[in-house]
PDB file of C-alpha atoms in Angstrom:
ATOM      1  CA  MET T   1      12.126  10.890   4.842  1.00 62.00           C
ATOM      2  CA  SER T   2      13.752  10.361   1.443  1.00 75.00           C
ATOM      3  CA  GLN T   3      15.458   6.954   1.114  1.00 94.00           C
ATOM      4  CA  ARG T   4      16.723   5.233  -2.015  1.00 96.00           C
ATOM      5  CA  TRP T   5      17.175   1.597  -2.979  1.00 97.00           C
ATOM      6  CA  PRO T   6      18.638   0.016  -6.115  1.00 97.00           C
ATOM      7  CA  ALA T   7      15.897  -1.740  -8.073  1.00 98.00           C
ATOM      8  CA  THR T   8      15.689  -4.164 -10.965  1.00 97.00           C
ATOM      9  CA  GLY T   9      12.945  -3.906 -13.533  1.00 97.00           C
ATOM     10  CA  PRO T  10      10.665  -3.107 -15.110  1.00 98.00           C
ATOM     11  CA  PHE T  11       9.645  -6.627 -16.125  1.00 98.00           C
ATOM     12  CA  LEU T  12       6.648  -7.308 -18.335  1.00 97.00           C
ATOM     13  CA  LEU T  13       5.151  -9.793 -20.781  1.00 93.00           C
ATOM     14  CA  GLU T  14       3.667  -8.628 -24.061  1.00 91.00           C
ATOM     15  CA  ARG T  15       2.051 -11.950 -25.047  1.00 90.00           C
ATOM     16  CA  LEU T  16       0.377 -14.459 -22.728  1.00 88.00           C
ATOM     17  CA  GLU T  17       1.940 -17.907 -22.629  1.00 87.00           C
ATOM     18  CA  PRO T  18       0.524 -21.322 -21.617  1.00 86.00           C
ATOM     19  CA  LEU T  19       0.939 -22.289 -17.980  1.00 87.00           C
ATOM     20  CA  PRO T  20       2.785 -25.637 -17.794  1.00 80.00           C
ATOM     21  CA  GLY T  21       0.491 -28.581 -17.174  1.00 74.00           C
ATOM     22  CA  THR T  22      -2.709 -26.624 -17.761  1.00 79.00           C
ATOM     23  CA  GLY T  23      -2.547 -24.913 -21.134  1.00 78.00           C
ATOM     24  CA  LYS T  24      -4.316 -21.894 -19.621  1.00 87.00           C
ATOM     25  CA  PRO T  25      -2.889 -18.465 -20.512  1.00 88.00           C
ATOM     26  CA  SER T  26      -0.548 -16.934 -17.973  1.00 90.00           C
ATOM     27  CA  ALA T  27       1.499 -13.746 -17.557  1.00 88.00           C
ATOM     28  CA  ILE T  28       3.955 -15.146 -15.001  1.00 92.00           C
ATOM     29  CA  ASP T  29       6.953 -15.322 -17.328  1.00 93.00           C
ATOM     30  CA  LYS T  30       7.915 -11.652 -17.324  1.00 96.00           C
ATOM     31  CA  ARG T  31      11.015 -10.394 -19.173  1.00 96.00           C
ATOM     32  CA  ALA T  32      13.244  -7.416 -18.633  1.00 97.00           C
ATOM     33  CA  ALA T  33      12.269  -4.316 -20.570  1.00 97.00           C
ATOM     34  CA  GLN T  34      14.920  -3.243 -23.062  1.00 95.00           C
ATOM     35  CA  GLY T  35      14.262   0.440 -22.535  1.00 97.00           C
ATOM     36  CA  GLY T  36      11.921   2.877 -20.871  1.00 97.00           C
ATOM     37  CA  VAL T  37       8.309   1.744 -20.399  1.00 98.00           C
ATOM     38  CA  TRP T  38       5.270   3.881 -19.646  1.00 98.00           C
ATOM     39  CA  LEU T  39       3.625   3.063 -16.319  1.00 98.00           C
ATOM     40  CA  GLY T  40      -0.047   3.989 -16.330  1.00 97.00           C
ATOM     41  CA  ARG T  41      -2.898   3.597 -13.864  1.00 96.00           C
ATOM     42  CA  ASP T  42      -3.530  -0.010 -14.889  1.00 95.00           C
ATOM     43  CA  GLY T  43       0.087  -1.080 -15.212  1.00 96.00           C
ATOM     44  CA  PHE T  44       2.919  -1.001 -17.720  1.00 96.00           C
ATOM     45  CA  LYS T  45       2.087  -0.319 -21.336  1.00 96.00           C
ATOM     46  CA  GLY T  46       2.220  -3.629 -23.175  1.00 93.00           C
ATOM     47  CA  ASP T  47       2.230  -5.812 -20.050  1.00 93.00           C
ATOM     48  CA  ARG T  48      -0.469  -8.469 -20.330  1.00 88.00           C
ATOM     49  CA  VAL T  49      -2.789  -9.651 -17.546  1.00 83.00           C
ATOM     50  CA  ALA T  50      -4.337 -13.127 -17.736  1.00 71.00           C
ATOM     51  CA  ASP T  51      -7.044 -12.859 -15.057  1.00 69.00           C
ATOM     52  CA  ARG T  52      -8.249  -9.394 -14.083  1.00 71.00           C
ATOM     53  CA  ARG T  53     -10.175 -10.726 -11.106  1.00 70.00           C
ATOM     54  CA  TYR T  54      -6.879 -11.037  -9.263  1.00 63.00           C
ATOM     55  CA  HIS T  55      -4.326  -9.024 -11.240  1.00 73.00           C
ATOM     56  CA  GLY T  56      -4.053  -5.562 -12.725  1.00 79.00           C
ATOM     57  CA  GLY T  57      -6.319  -2.558 -12.348  1.00 83.00           C
ATOM     58  CA  PRO T  58      -6.005   0.701 -10.419  1.00 90.00           C
ATOM     59  CA  ASP T  59      -5.092  -0.902  -7.065  1.00 94.00           C
ATOM     60  CA  ARG T  60      -2.729  -3.486  -8.604  1.00 96.00           C
ATOM     61  CA  SER T  61      -0.590  -1.854 -11.267  1.00 97.00           C
ATOM     62  CA  VAL T  62       2.855  -3.091 -10.155  1.00 98.00           C
ATOM     63  CA  CYS T  63       3.975  -6.269  -8.372  1.00 97.00           C
ATOM     64  CA  HIS T  64       7.150  -6.181  -6.236  1.00 98.00           C
ATOM     65  CA  PHE T  65       8.864  -9.372  -5.029  1.00 98.00           C
ATOM     66  CA  PRO T  66      12.116  -9.219  -3.021  1.00 98.00           C
ATOM     67  CA  ALA T  67      15.058 -10.940  -4.710  1.00 98.00           C
ATOM     68  CA  GLN T  68      16.400 -12.325  -1.406  1.00 97.00           C
ATOM     69  CA  HIS T  69      13.339 -14.558  -1.030  1.00 98.00           C
ATOM     70  CA  TYR T  70      14.489 -16.750  -3.927  1.00 98.00           C
ATOM     71  CA  ALA T  71      17.388 -18.309  -2.000  1.00 97.00           C
ATOM     72  CA  ARG T  72      15.227 -19.026   1.042  1.00 96.00           C
ATOM     73  CA  LEU T  73      12.528 -20.716  -1.023  1.00 97.00           C
ATOM     74  CA  ALA T  74      15.083 -22.667  -3.076  1.00 97.00           C
ATOM     75  CA  ARG T  75      16.311 -24.292   0.148  1.00 96.00           C
ATOM     76  CA  GLN T  76      12.836 -25.795   0.566  1.00 96.00           C
ATOM     77  CA  PHE T  77      12.001 -26.480  -3.087  1.00 97.00           C
ATOM     78  CA  SER T  78      14.688 -28.052  -5.248  1.00 96.00           C
ATOM     79  CA  ALA T  79      12.662 -27.145  -8.338  1.00 95.00           C
ATOM     80  CA  LEU T  80      13.571 -23.499  -7.670  1.00 97.00           C
ATOM     81  CA  ALA T  81      17.329 -24.083  -7.899  1.00 94.00           C
ATOM     82  CA  GLY T  82      18.673 -21.549 -10.356  1.00 91.00           C
ATOM     83  CA  CYS T  83      15.485 -19.462 -10.389  1.00 94.00           C
ATOM     84  CA  ALA T  84      16.002 -15.726 -10.301  1.00 94.00           C
ATOM     85  CA  VAL T  85      14.095 -12.490 -10.756  1.00 97.00           C
ATOM     86  CA  PRO T  86      11.480 -12.253 -12.309  1.00 97.00           C
ATOM     87  CA  ALA T  87      10.483 -15.935 -12.124  1.00 96.00           C
ATOM     88  CA  PHE T  88       7.581 -15.188  -9.768  1.00 97.00           C
ATOM     89  CA  GLY T  89       5.839 -12.807 -12.141  1.00 96.00           C
ATOM     90  CA  GLU T  90       7.020  -9.577 -10.540  1.00 97.00           C
ATOM     91  CA  ASN T  91       7.393  -6.260 -12.353  1.00 98.00           C
ATOM     92  CA  LEU T  92       9.964  -4.954  -9.870  1.00 98.00           C
ATOM     93  CA  SER T  93      12.493  -6.379  -7.420  1.00 98.00           C
ATOM     94  CA  THR T  94      15.000  -5.228  -4.795  1.00 98.00           C
ATOM     95  CA  ARG T  95      17.448  -6.869  -2.380  1.00 96.00           C
ATOM     96  CA  ASP T  96      17.211  -4.392   0.486  1.00 93.00           C
ATOM     97  CA  LEU T  97      13.491  -4.380   1.257  1.00 97.00           C
ATOM     98  CA  ASP T  98      11.077  -6.932   2.639  1.00 98.00           C
ATOM     99  CA  GLU T  99       7.510  -7.068   3.940  1.00 98.00           C
ATOM    100  CA  ARG T 100       8.565  -5.855   7.415  1.00 98.00           C
ATOM    101  CA  ALA T 101      10.298  -2.777   6.011  1.00 98.00           C
ATOM    102  CA  VAL T 102       7.521  -1.266   3.920  1.00 98.00           C
ATOM    103  CA  CYS T 103       4.044  -0.021   4.811  1.00 98.00           C
ATOM    104  CA  ILE T 104       0.645   0.365   3.247  1.00 98.00           C
ATOM    105  CA  GLY T 105       0.458   3.848   1.749  1.00 98.00           C
ATOM    106  CA  ASP T 106       4.221   4.216   1.215  1.00 98.00           C
ATOM    107  CA  ARG T 107       4.749   6.439  -1.807  1.00 98.00           C
ATOM    108  CA  LEU T 108       7.846   5.841  -3.883  1.00 98.00           C
ATOM    109  CA  ARG T 109       9.232   7.518  -6.949  1.00 98.00           C
ATOM    110  CA  TRP T 110      10.359   5.085  -9.643  1.00 98.00           C
ATOM    111  CA  GLY T 111      11.694   6.862 -12.659  1.00 98.00           C
ATOM    112  CA  ALA T 112       9.146   9.513 -13.624  1.00 98.00           C
ATOM    113  CA  ALA T 113       6.281   7.585 -11.975  1.00 98.00           C
ATOM    114  CA  VAL T 114       5.051   7.630  -8.379  1.00 98.00           C
ATOM    115  CA  ILE T 115       3.654   4.399  -6.949  1.00 98.00           C
ATOM    116  CA  GLU T 116       1.913   3.670  -3.641  1.00 98.00           C
ATOM    117  CA  ILE T 117       1.801   0.355  -1.752  1.00 98.00           C
ATOM    118  CA  SER T 118      -1.787  -0.877  -1.661  1.00 98.00           C
ATOM    119  CA  GLN T 119      -1.667  -4.461  -0.323  1.00 98.00           C
ATOM    120  CA  PRO T 120       0.403  -7.616   0.181  1.00 98.00           C
ATOM    121  CA  ARG T 121       0.582  -9.900  -2.814  1.00 97.00           C
ATOM    122  CA  VAL T 122      -1.559 -13.012  -2.330  1.00 96.00           C
ATOM    123  CA  PRO T 123       0.532 -16.025  -3.464  1.00 96.00           C
ATOM    124  CA  CYS T 124      -1.286 -17.991  -6.149  1.00 91.00           C
ATOM    125  CA  VAL T 125      -1.275 -21.725  -6.866  1.00 93.00           C
ATOM    126  CA  ASN T 126      -0.207 -20.877 -10.419  1.00 93.00           C
ATOM    127  CA  LEU T 127       3.281 -20.416  -8.940  1.00 96.00           C
ATOM    128  CA  ASP T 128       3.211 -24.099  -7.929  1.00 96.00           C
ATOM    129  CA  ARG T 129       2.247 -25.065 -11.477  1.00 94.00           C
ATOM    130  CA  ARG T 130       4.733 -22.766 -13.178  1.00 93.00           C
ATOM    131  CA  HIS T 131       7.670 -24.143 -11.158  1.00 95.00           C
ATOM    132  CA  GLN T 132       6.344 -27.682 -10.674  1.00 94.00           C
ATOM    133  CA  ALA T 133       6.676 -27.143  -6.936  1.00 96.00           C
ATOM    134  CA  PRO T 134       3.538 -28.339  -5.071  1.00 96.00           C
ATOM    135  CA  GLY T 135       3.010 -26.378  -1.874  1.00 98.00           C
ATOM    136  CA  LEU T 136       5.054 -23.363  -2.955  1.00 98.00           C
ATOM    137  CA  ALA T 137       2.272 -20.778  -2.665  1.00 97.00           C
ATOM    138  CA  ARG T 138       1.194 -22.165   0.713  1.00 98.00           C
ATOM    139  CA  THR T 139       4.765 -22.000   2.020  1.00 98.00           C
ATOM    140  CA  MET T 140       5.124 -18.411   0.808  1.00 98.00           C
ATOM    141  CA  ALA T 141       1.861 -17.478   2.532  1.00 98.00           C
ATOM    142  CA  GLN T 142       2.747 -19.177   5.809  1.00 97.00           C
ATOM    143  CA  ALA T 143       6.224 -17.626   5.898  1.00 98.00           C
ATOM    144  CA  GLY T 144       4.998 -14.169   4.896  1.00 98.00           C
ATOM    145  CA  LEU T 145       7.171 -14.179   1.760  1.00 98.00           C
ATOM    146  CA  THR T 146       4.465 -12.531  -0.271  1.00 98.00           C
ATOM    147  CA  GLY T 147       5.860  -9.406  -1.852  1.00 98.00           C
ATOM    148  CA  TRP T 148       3.468  -6.511  -2.304  1.00 98.00           C
ATOM    149  CA  ILE T 149       1.415  -4.562  -4.814  1.00 98.00           C
ATOM    150  CA  TYR T 150       1.341  -0.878  -5.806  1.00 98.00           C
ATOM    151  CA  ARG T 151      -1.160   1.468  -7.350  1.00 98.00           C
ATOM    152  CA  THR T 152       0.076   4.178  -9.714  1.00 98.00           C
ATOM    153  CA  VAL T 153      -0.568   7.673  -8.376  1.00 98.00           C
ATOM    154  CA  GLN T 154       1.508   9.529 -10.981  1.00 98.00           C
ATOM    155  CA  GLU T 155       1.968   8.071 -14.428  1.00 98.00           C
ATOM    156  CA  GLY T 156       5.365   8.233 -16.084  1.00 98.00           C
ATOM    157  CA  ALA T 157       8.168   6.378 -17.837  1.00 98.00           C
ATOM    158  CA  VAL T 158      10.390   3.939 -15.937  1.00 98.00           C
ATOM    159  CA  GLU T 159      13.852   3.105 -17.235  1.00 98.00           C
ATOM    160  CA  PRO T 160      15.871  -0.027 -16.424  1.00 98.00           C
ATOM    161  CA  GLY T 161      18.229   0.882 -13.582  1.00 95.00           C
ATOM    162  CA  ASP T 162      15.978   3.548 -12.036  1.00 98.00           C
ATOM    163  CA  ASP T 163      16.180   3.500  -8.229  1.00 98.00           C
ATOM    164  CA  LEU T 164      13.225   3.465  -5.872  1.00 98.00           C
ATOM    165  CA  GLU T 165      12.929   6.553  -3.687  1.00 98.00           C
ATOM    166  CA  LEU T 166      10.634   6.693  -0.664  1.00 98.00           C
ATOM    167  CA  ILE T 167       8.957  10.098  -0.573  1.00 97.00           C
ATOM    168  CA  GLU T 168       6.086   9.630   1.906  1.00 97.00           C
ATOM    169  CA  ARG T 169       5.079   7.194   4.699  1.00 98.00           C
ATOM    170  CA  PRO T 170       1.660   8.076   6.138  1.00 98.00           C
ATOM    171  CA  LEU T 171       1.059   4.755   7.977  1.00 98.00           C
ATOM    172  CA  PRO T 172       4.374   3.781   9.610  1.00 97.00           C
ATOM    173  CA  ARG T 173       2.810   1.096  11.829  1.00 96.00           C
ATOM    174  CA  MET T 174       0.839  -0.663   9.079  1.00 98.00           C
ATOM    175  CA  THR T 175       3.585  -2.775   7.556  1.00 98.00           C
ATOM    176  CA  VAL T 176       2.853  -5.158   4.726  1.00 98.00           C
ATOM    177  CA  ALA T 177       3.883  -7.984   7.082  1.00 98.00           C
ATOM    178  CA  SER T 178       1.381  -6.932   9.762  1.00 98.00           C
ATOM    179  CA  VAL T 179      -1.465  -6.676   7.248  1.00 98.00           C
ATOM    180  CA  TRP T 180      -0.647 -10.140   5.935  1.00 98.00           C
ATOM    181  CA  ARG T 181      -0.626 -11.578   9.470  1.00 98.00           C
ATOM    182  CA  ALA T 182      -4.027 -10.052  10.144  1.00 98.00           C
ATOM    183  CA  TYR T 183      -5.363 -11.390   6.847  1.00 97.00           C
ATOM    184  CA  GLY T 184      -4.473 -14.921   7.895  1.00 96.00           C
ATOM    185  CA  ASP T 185      -5.495 -14.574  11.553  1.00 95.00           C
ATOM    186  CA  GLU T 186      -9.060 -15.727  12.184  1.00 91.00           C
ATOM    187  CA  GLU T 187      -8.724 -14.452  15.771  1.00 92.00           C
ATOM    188  CA  ALA T 188      -7.572 -10.935  14.889  1.00 95.00           C
ATOM    189  CA  SER T 189      -8.776  -8.398  17.442  1.00 95.00           C
ATOM    190  CA  LEU T 190     -11.653  -6.014  16.854  1.00 96.00           C
ATOM    191  CA  ASP T 191      -9.226  -3.097  17.067  1.00 96.00           C
ATOM    192  CA  THR T 192      -6.983  -4.607  14.396  1.00 97.00           C
ATOM    193  CA  LEU T 193      -9.921  -5.351  12.109  1.00 97.00           C
ATOM    194  CA  ALA T 194     -11.333  -1.866  12.640  1.00 97.00           C
ATOM    195  CA  ASP T 195      -8.008  -0.209  11.765  1.00 97.00           C
ATOM    196  CA  LEU T 196      -7.758  -2.207   8.542  1.00 98.00           C
ATOM    197  CA  ALA T 197     -11.417  -1.803   7.612  1.00 97.00           C
ATOM    198  CA  GLN T 198     -10.977   1.964   7.849  1.00 97.00           C
ATOM    199  CA  ALA T 199      -7.590   2.162   6.104  1.00 98.00           C
ATOM    200  CA  ALA T 200      -8.424   4.178   3.003  1.00 97.00           C
ATOM    201  CA  LEU T 201      -4.988   3.497   1.477  1.00 98.00           C
ATOM    202  CA  LEU T 202      -5.483  -0.273   1.607  1.00 98.00           C
ATOM    203  CA  ALA T 203      -6.690  -1.801  -1.668  1.00 98.00           C
ATOM    204  CA  ARG T 204     -10.480  -1.641  -1.839  1.00 96.00           C
ATOM    205  CA  GLN T 205     -10.969  -5.375  -2.388  1.00 95.00           C
ATOM    206  CA  LEU T 206      -8.808  -6.318   0.603  1.00 97.00           C
ATOM    207  CA  ARG T 207     -10.310  -3.590   2.775  1.00 97.00           C
ATOM    208  CA  GLN T 208     -13.755  -5.055   2.079  1.00 97.00           C
ATOM    209  CA  VAL T 209     -12.545  -8.409   3.419  1.00 97.00           C
ATOM    210  CA  PHE T 210     -11.685  -6.720   6.709  1.00 97.00           C
ATOM    211  CA  VAL T 211     -15.004  -4.837   6.750  1.00 97.00           C
ATOM    212  CA  GLN T 212     -16.880  -8.133   6.482  1.00 97.00           C
ATOM    213  CA  ARG T 213     -14.741  -9.806   9.117  1.00 96.00           C
ATOM    214  CA  LEU T 214     -15.214  -6.858  11.465  1.00 96.00           C
ATOM    215  CA  GLU T 215     -18.998  -7.027  11.071  1.00 94.00           C
ATOM    216  CA  SER T 216     -18.971 -10.783  11.739  1.00 93.00           C
ATOM    217  CA  ALA T 217     -16.737 -10.391  14.808  1.00 89.00           C
ATOM    218  CA  ARG T 218     -18.970  -7.671  16.232  1.00 91.00           C
ATOM    219  CA  ASN T 219     -22.061  -9.816  15.655  1.00 87.00           C
ATOM    220  CA  ARG T 220     -20.441 -12.737  17.487  1.00 81.00           C
ATOM    221  CA  ARG T 221     -19.484 -10.442  20.362  1.00 79.00           C
ATOM    222  CA  ASP T 222     -22.999  -9.039  20.602  1.00 68.00           C
ATOM    223  CA  GLN T 223     -24.577 -12.492  20.522  1.00 74.00           C
ATOM    224  CA  THR T 224     -22.252 -13.631  23.311  1.00 70.00           C
ATOM    225  CA  ARG T 225     -23.254 -10.657  25.441  1.00 66.00           C
ATOM    226  CA  LEU T 226     -26.908 -11.688  25.246  1.00 63.00           C
ATOM    227  CA  PHE T 227     -26.089 -14.688  27.386  1.00 62.00           C
ATOM    228  CA  ASP T 228     -23.737 -12.986  29.879  1.00 60.00           C
TER     229      ASP T 228
END
């Protein structure tokens, strides 16, 4: 099972900075750590979070965005020319992994910490504002270039240059890409919704979305049957 990948990071931001065009505080502009950083349950020590409704917390301690996505997005958005990791606010990046290659529940060792994939990242319109690229978040969502989020299951220090090592894959069919497709599919099957609603390793907030959609789909099915 053990596999290793070179990784870059950790990246963090110790002081919130204004988001261009809005003046609102943002933590997008991460910087490379100059040494080892402690990764706790809520994220890296010293890393700031601007809006805890959508970022940070036990299910969202680390954000991973694949480095190879930058070139693809730069072909569609000239404003991204020259952008590189970590311009999308990620804490961690790799070149050899994407959303089709990793699964919900994957456990990976990163330095002395162990992290577990909990959900796809949901692209935010703040990326459009940060890079002055209208439509960027929508394009990322439609193309499935989302990246993903981890929870911390074992706290520990992470050093720059530490590799990622896969140590467990309990849900090999539940890729990040497949979960993202289901999230955006209003016609997802009852079986798909049921699998996701019951996936204990999926982030609680996202799992609740699938629980609600499953209940609504079952109600529609039952109402239809009344008239069969």
